[in-house]
Short mmCIF file of C-alpha atoms in Angstrom, two decimals:
data_model
loop_
_atom_site.label_atom_id
_atom_site.label_comp_id
_atom_site.label_asym_id
_atom_site.label_seq_id
_atom_site.Cartn_x
_atom_site.Cartn_y
_atom_site.Cartn_z
CA MET L 533 -0.31 0.18 0.11
CA ARG L 534 1.30 3.14 -1.30
CA VAL L 535 0.06 6.41 1.25
CA ALA L 536 1.18 9.72 0.39
CA THR L 537 0.33 13.28 2.30
CA TRP L 538 0.62 16.23 0.48
CA ASN L 539 -0.45 20.35 1.02
CA VAL L 540 -1.64 21.41 -2.00
CA ASN L 541 -2.25 24.82 -1.09
CA SER L 542 -5.53 25.01 -3.07
CA VAL L 543 -6.87 22.14 -4.63
CA LYS L 544 -8.29 24.09 -7.79
CA GLN L 545 -4.95 25.46 -8.07
CA ARG L 546 -3.04 22.49 -8.13
CA VAL L 547 -5.46 20.39 -10.54
CA PRO L 548 -2.97 20.57 -13.61
CA ARG L 549 -0.66 19.38 -11.10
CA LEU L 550 -2.34 16.42 -9.04
CA LEU L 551 -4.25 14.35 -11.77
CA PRO L 552 -1.36 13.69 -13.01
CA TRP L 553 0.81 12.92 -10.17
CA LEU L 554 -1.83 10.80 -9.17
CA ASP L 555 -1.53 8.61 -12.45
CA GLU L 556 2.41 8.71 -12.25
CA ARG L 557 2.65 7.65 -8.67
CA GLN L 558 -0.48 5.38 -8.21
CA PRO L 559 -0.69 5.65 -4.43
CA ASP L 560 -3.24 3.94 -2.69
CA VAL L 561 -4.20 6.21 0.01
CA VAL L 562 -3.92 10.00 -0.76
CA CYS L 563 -3.62 12.62 2.52
CA LEU L 564 -4.40 16.21 1.03
CA GLN L 565 -4.16 19.52 3.22
CA GLU L 566 -5.21 23.00 2.54
CA THR L 567 -7.93 22.02 0.24
CA LYS L 568 -9.38 25.76 0.02
CA LEU L 569 -12.94 24.18 -0.74
CA VAL L 570 -16.12 23.43 1.04
CA ASP L 571 -17.16 19.46 0.37
CA ASP L 572 -19.54 20.12 -2.16
CA ALA L 573 -16.93 22.15 -4.34
CA PHE L 574 -14.43 19.94 -3.98
CA LEU L 575 -16.83 17.05 -5.36
CA ALA L 576 -17.85 19.32 -8.44
CA LEU L 577 -14.59 19.75 -9.16
CA LEU L 578 -13.00 16.59 -8.56
CA GLY L 579 -15.38 13.88 -8.10
CA ASP L 580 -15.54 12.11 -11.03
CA GLU L 581 -11.94 12.34 -11.92
CA LEU L 582 -11.20 10.66 -8.53
CA ALA L 583 -14.18 8.14 -9.05
CA GLN L 584 -12.48 7.20 -12.47
CA ARG L 585 -9.15 6.60 -10.94
CA GLY L 586 -10.88 4.01 -8.27
CA TYR L 587 -10.44 6.56 -5.34
CA GLU L 588 -13.20 6.95 -2.27
CA VAL L 589 -13.03 10.39 -0.68
CA ALA L 590 -13.63 11.56 2.50
CA LEU L 591 -13.58 15.70 3.02
CA SER L 592 -13.71 18.08 5.68
CA GLY L 593 -13.47 21.80 3.80
CA GLU L 594 -14.42 25.21 4.49
CA VAL L 595 -14.77 28.16 2.14
CA GLN L 596 -10.75 29.83 1.37
CA TRP L 597 -8.88 28.37 4.04
CA ASN L 598 -7.92 24.84 5.65
CA GLY L 599 -9.55 21.82 4.32
CA VAL L 600 -8.59 18.53 4.58
CA ALA L 601 -9.08 15.17 2.43
CA ILE L 602 -8.46 11.36 2.26
CA LEU L 603 -8.41 9.73 -0.67
CA SER L 604 -8.29 6.13 -0.88
CA LYS L 605 -8.42 2.92 -3.14
CA VAL L 606 -8.50 0.31 -0.37
CA GLY L 607 -11.68 1.28 1.28
CA LEU L 608 -12.89 4.27 3.83
CA GLU L 609 -14.43 3.15 6.80
CA ASP L 610 -15.67 4.82 9.99
CA VAL L 611 -14.95 8.42 8.64
CA VAL L 612 -14.59 11.16 11.62
CA THR L 613 -14.20 14.90 10.44
CA GLY L 614 -12.62 17.46 13.20
CA ILE L 615 -10.70 16.27 16.43
CA ASP L 616 -13.02 15.40 19.67
CA GLY L 617 -12.49 18.66 22.08
CA ALA L 618 -10.01 20.62 20.15
CA PRO L 619 -10.78 24.47 20.62
CA GLY L 620 -11.66 26.52 17.35
CA PHE L 621 -10.27 30.08 16.64
CA PRO L 622 -13.08 30.77 16.96
CA HIS L 623 -14.68 28.19 15.57
CA GLN L 624 -14.03 24.50 14.45
CA GLU L 625 -11.95 25.10 11.55
CA ALA L 626 -11.54 22.38 8.55
CA ARG L 627 -8.47 20.40 10.02
CA ALA L 628 -8.55 17.03 10.18
CA VAL L 629 -10.42 13.87 9.03
CA ALA L 630 -9.88 10.01 9.64
CA ALA L 631 -10.53 6.80 8.06
CA THR L 632 -9.92 3.49 7.97
CA CYS L 633 -7.99 2.41 4.84
CA GLY L 634 -6.96 -0.90 4.15
CA GLY L 635 -7.23 -1.85 7.76
CA VAL L 636 -5.06 1.20 9.00
CA ARG L 637 -6.52 4.57 10.63
CA VAL L 638 -5.39 7.27 8.75
CA HIS L 639 -5.51 10.48 9.85
CA SER L 640 -4.93 13.57 7.27
CA LEU L 641 -4.08 16.60 9.59
CA TYR L 642 -3.25 20.57 8.54
CA VAL L 643 -2.15 21.45 12.27
CA PRO L 644 -2.36 25.44 12.86
CA ASN L 645 0.55 27.55 11.93
CA GLY L 646 0.97 29.56 15.39
CA ARG L 647 1.84 32.41 13.41
CA GLU L 648 4.36 34.41 16.39
CA PRO L 649 5.48 32.18 19.54
CA ASP L 650 3.27 32.92 22.69
CA SER L 651 0.47 34.42 20.27
CA GLU L 652 -3.20 33.45 20.77
CA HIS L 653 -2.68 31.70 17.49
CA TYR L 654 0.50 29.59 19.04
CA HIS L 655 -1.68 28.87 22.06
CA TYR L 656 -4.48 27.61 19.81
CA LYS L 657 -1.79 25.44 18.23
CA LEU L 658 -0.81 23.68 21.08
CA ALA L 659 -4.22 23.03 23.01
CA TRP L 660 -5.20 21.44 19.17
CA LEU L 661 -2.08 19.23 19.52
CA ALA L 662 -2.73 18.61 23.16
CA LYS L 663 -6.72 17.06 21.70
CA LEU L 664 -4.97 15.76 18.71
CA ALA L 665 -3.00 13.14 21.13
CA GLU L 666 -5.72 12.60 23.27
CA VAL L 667 -7.45 11.26 20.07
CA VAL L 668 -4.77 9.28 18.78
CA ALA L 669 -3.89 7.74 22.15
CA ALA L 670 -7.25 6.43 21.84
CA GLY L 671 -7.09 4.89 18.52
CA PRO L 672 -6.58 1.49 16.97
CA ALA L 673 -2.84 -0.21 17.20
CA ASP L 674 -2.73 0.38 13.44
CA ALA L 675 -2.68 3.74 12.85
CA LEU L 676 -1.00 6.67 10.43
CA VAL L 677 -0.86 10.36 11.40
CA CYS L 678 -0.29 12.25 8.33
CA GLY L 679 0.09 16.09 7.32
CA ASP L 680 1.47 19.61 7.24
CA MET L 681 2.47 19.75 10.92
CA ASN L 682 3.54 23.09 10.91
CA ILE L 683 6.56 22.09 13.18
CA ALA L 684 9.87 20.79 12.36
CA PRO L 685 11.34 18.10 14.43
CA ALA L 686 14.47 19.09 15.06
CA ASP L 687 17.13 21.42 14.18
CA ALA L 688 18.38 18.83 10.97
CA ASP L 689 15.11 19.79 9.78
CA VAL L 690 15.55 23.57 8.93
CA PHE L 691 18.04 24.95 6.32
CA ASP L 692 19.74 27.21 8.85
CA PRO L 693 18.91 26.86 12.39
CA ALA L 694 19.73 30.54 13.23
CA ALA L 695 17.36 31.70 10.80
CA TYR L 696 14.35 30.70 12.85
CA VAL L 697 15.00 32.11 15.84
CA GLY L 698 12.16 33.85 17.43
CA GLN L 699 9.99 32.14 14.94
CA THR L 700 7.00 29.18 15.21
CA HIS L 701 7.35 25.71 14.05
CA VAL L 702 10.74 25.36 15.87
CA THR L 703 10.18 26.34 19.12
CA GLU L 704 10.61 24.11 22.23
CA PRO L 705 6.67 23.73 23.32
CA GLU L 706 5.72 22.90 19.43
CA ARG L 707 8.58 20.41 19.36
CA ALA L 708 7.69 19.15 22.75
CA ALA L 709 4.12 18.70 21.60
CA LEU L 710 5.28 16.26 18.60
CA THR L 711 7.15 14.47 20.71
CA SER L 712 4.08 13.52 23.18
CA LEU L 713 2.68 12.18 20.10
CA LEU L 714 5.75 10.28 19.01
CA ALA L 715 5.72 8.71 22.61
CA LEU L 716 2.43 7.30 21.57
CA GLY L 717 4.36 4.40 19.80
CA LEU L 718 4.55 6.64 16.47
CA HIS L 719 7.65 7.15 14.42
CA ASP L 720 8.46 9.39 12.08
CA VAL L 721 8.95 6.96 9.21
CA VAL L 722 10.85 9.46 7.44
CA ARG L 723 13.33 10.35 9.62
CA ASP L 724 14.21 7.08 11.11
CA ARG L 725 14.98 5.76 8.06
CA TRP L 726 16.98 8.38 6.90
CA PRO L 727 18.39 9.67 9.96
CA ASP L 728 21.49 11.92 8.66
CA LYS L 729 20.22 12.77 5.12
CA ARG L 730 19.59 16.88 4.18
CA ILE L 731 14.96 16.65 4.09
CA PHE L 732 12.76 19.04 3.22
CA SER L 733 9.05 19.01 2.27
CA TYR L 734 8.27 22.62 2.43
CA TRP L 735 10.24 25.82 0.43
CA ASP L 736 9.06 28.94 0.35
CA TYR L 737 7.74 30.72 -2.72
CA ARG L 738 10.38 33.66 -2.14
CA ALA L 739 13.61 34.50 -2.85
CA GLY L 740 14.22 31.39 -4.50
CA MET L 741 14.15 29.27 -1.81
CA PHE L 742 13.38 25.93 -3.53
CA HIS L 743 16.10 26.46 -6.19
CA GLN L 744 18.87 26.99 -3.16
CA ASP L 745 17.17 23.92 -1.22
CA LEU L 746 16.60 26.37 1.69
CA GLY L 747 13.45 24.49 3.18
CA MET L 748 11.85 23.02 5.93
CA ARG L 749 10.61 19.27 6.82
CA ILE L 750 7.57 19.82 8.02
CA ASP L 751 5.17 17.93 6.40
CA LEU L 752 5.25 14.20 8.42
CA VAL L 753 3.94 10.63 8.02
CA LEU L 754 3.83 8.98 11.81
CA ALA L 755 3.43 5.37 11.94
CA SER L 756 2.33 3.30 15.00
CA THR L 757 4.83 0.77 15.83
CA PRO L 758 3.00 -2.01 13.55
CA VAL L 759 2.63 -0.27 10.55
CA ALA L 760 6.47 1.37 11.11
CA GLY L 761 7.81 -2.24 10.67
CA ARG L 762 5.44 -2.93 7.24
CA VAL L 763 7.74 0.05 5.97
CA LYS L 764 9.59 -0.63 2.66
CA ALA L 765 10.74 2.88 1.34
CA ALA L 766 9.91 6.67 2.22
CA TRP L 767 11.11 9.72 0.36
CA ILE L 768 10.15 12.96 -0.35
CA ASP L 769 8.34 13.61 -4.35
CA ARG L 770 10.68 16.57 -4.99
CA LEU L 771 9.44 16.36 -8.56
CA ALA L 772 6.44 17.58 -7.66
CA ARG L 773 7.15 20.89 -6.39
CA LYS L 774 9.21 21.87 -9.30
CA GLY L 775 8.05 23.08 -12.47
CA THR L 776 5.24 25.34 -13.41
CA GLY L 777 2.34 26.19 -10.76
CA PRO L 778 3.63 24.02 -8.25
CA SER L 779 2.26 23.96 -4.42
CA ASP L 780 5.26 25.12 -1.87
CA HIS L 781 5.24 21.74 -0.57
CA ALA L 782 6.01 18.37 -1.65
CA PRO L 783 4.41 14.61 -1.45
CA VAL L 784 5.87 12.82 1.10
CA MET L 785 5.69 9.36 0.38
CA VAL L 786 5.63 6.09 2.44
CA ASP L 787 5.45 2.27 0.70
CA LEU L 788 4.04 -0.46 2.71
CA ASP L 789 4.67 -4.15 2.42
CA GLU L 790 6.29 -3.47 -0.79
CA ALA L 791 8.09 -0.75 -2.48
CA PRO L 792 7.28 -0.41 -6.41
CA ASP L 793 9.71 2.06 -7.35
CA GLY L 794 12.30 0.31 -5.11
CA ASP L 795 14.12 2.04 -1.69
CA ILE L 796 14.78 5.36 -3.83
CA GLY L 797 14.49 7.78 -1.05
CA PRO L 798 14.86 10.23 0.81
CA VAL L 799 14.46 12.69 -1.64
CA VAL L 800 13.63 12.05 -5.20
CA PRO L 801 14.81 13.67 -7.75
CA PRO L 802 17.71 15.45 -5.27
CA PRO L 803 18.06 19.05 -4.95
CA SER L 804 20.54 20.32 -8.12
CA ALA L 805 21.47 23.14 -6.62
CA LYS L 806 24.22 22.85 -3.14
CA PRO L 807 23.09 24.31 0.03
CA SER L 808 24.14 27.78 0.71
CA LYS L 809 26.49 28.26 3.22
CA ARG L 810 25.46 31.88 3.93
CA PRO L 811 24.17 33.11 6.60
CA ARG L 812 20.00 33.56 5.81
CA LYS L 813 16.98 35.06 7.19
CA LEU L 814 13.51 34.15 6.05
CA PRO L 815 11.77 36.07 3.48
CA GLN L 816 9.29 37.13 6.02
CA ALA L 817 11.77 37.97 8.75
CA LYS L 818 12.07 41.39 9.66
CA ASP L 819 15.18 43.32 9.76
CA SER L 820 16.42 43.99 13.20
#
C-alpha cells in the first residue's frame, strides 16, 4: 500500500498538477491539506476524476481556508471529521479528517500554524495538538498520522537553525507537543529511515528558496509500531515541487509491504543546487 500526504495549497489551483501526479505515482491512499474548498465544491471539481481513478473520498472543507481530505483505493470506513474536544479559533476549523483505509486508521491533518510565539494563535496550536494526542491515544493499534504538522522536529529539519530563532515551527513547546505524539508509539518514518540526510518538504515561494534548497521538513508521516514495521520505502517527491504552478510543499511518500519503485529515497530527485553556506534570513523575517 502506497500512502502519500501533500499540502496542495489550494486544490483548485493544483488540479493540473494533482491529476497527472496521481496517474504517475499511483498512491493507494492520499492525505491532502489546504484544499481551500467546501466539500460540495471539491466533489464538483474532482469527484468524477477521482472516481474514474478508483478513489473514494472523505472531506472536511471550508470556504477559502484550510480543508483536508483522504482519497483511498483500499476502502474508506468510519470517517470522522475534526478533533474531538479541540478548540476553535473561534470556530472549529477544517483541519482534520480520519478514516480506516486498508485496515489502517489514517489521519489527514493540517495543524494550525501558530503565527508568532506566545500569540493567541500559538496557544491555540498547542491546545489543538494536545487534543490530537488524546484522539490518537484512544485509536487502534494500526495507525498513520499524516499531514502538514507545521513543526520541524529538530534543527536538522530546517536549512539554518539560526534563521528560525524567534519563529514558530521550531520552539521547544511545539517540538514537545510533537514528542508527546511520538511517545504514544508513533515513528517518524522518513527520518527513521534516513537519519543523517538533508530532507525538506516545504520551500517558501519567495527569494528562490526552492532552487537553493533552503527549506523545512514539516510534512510528516507518523506510523504506529505495527505499521512502521511494514515500511519498505519513505521519501519526498521533490519532483512535484518543480515546474509550473507547484504547491510550496512536496508530497511525502511511504510504501508499506512492498516498494514499487524500490527504496529510492530520501528525496527524489535530489536538489540540483548545493546548499548555501551563507547566513540567511527568512523571507518574512523583519530587519532587526
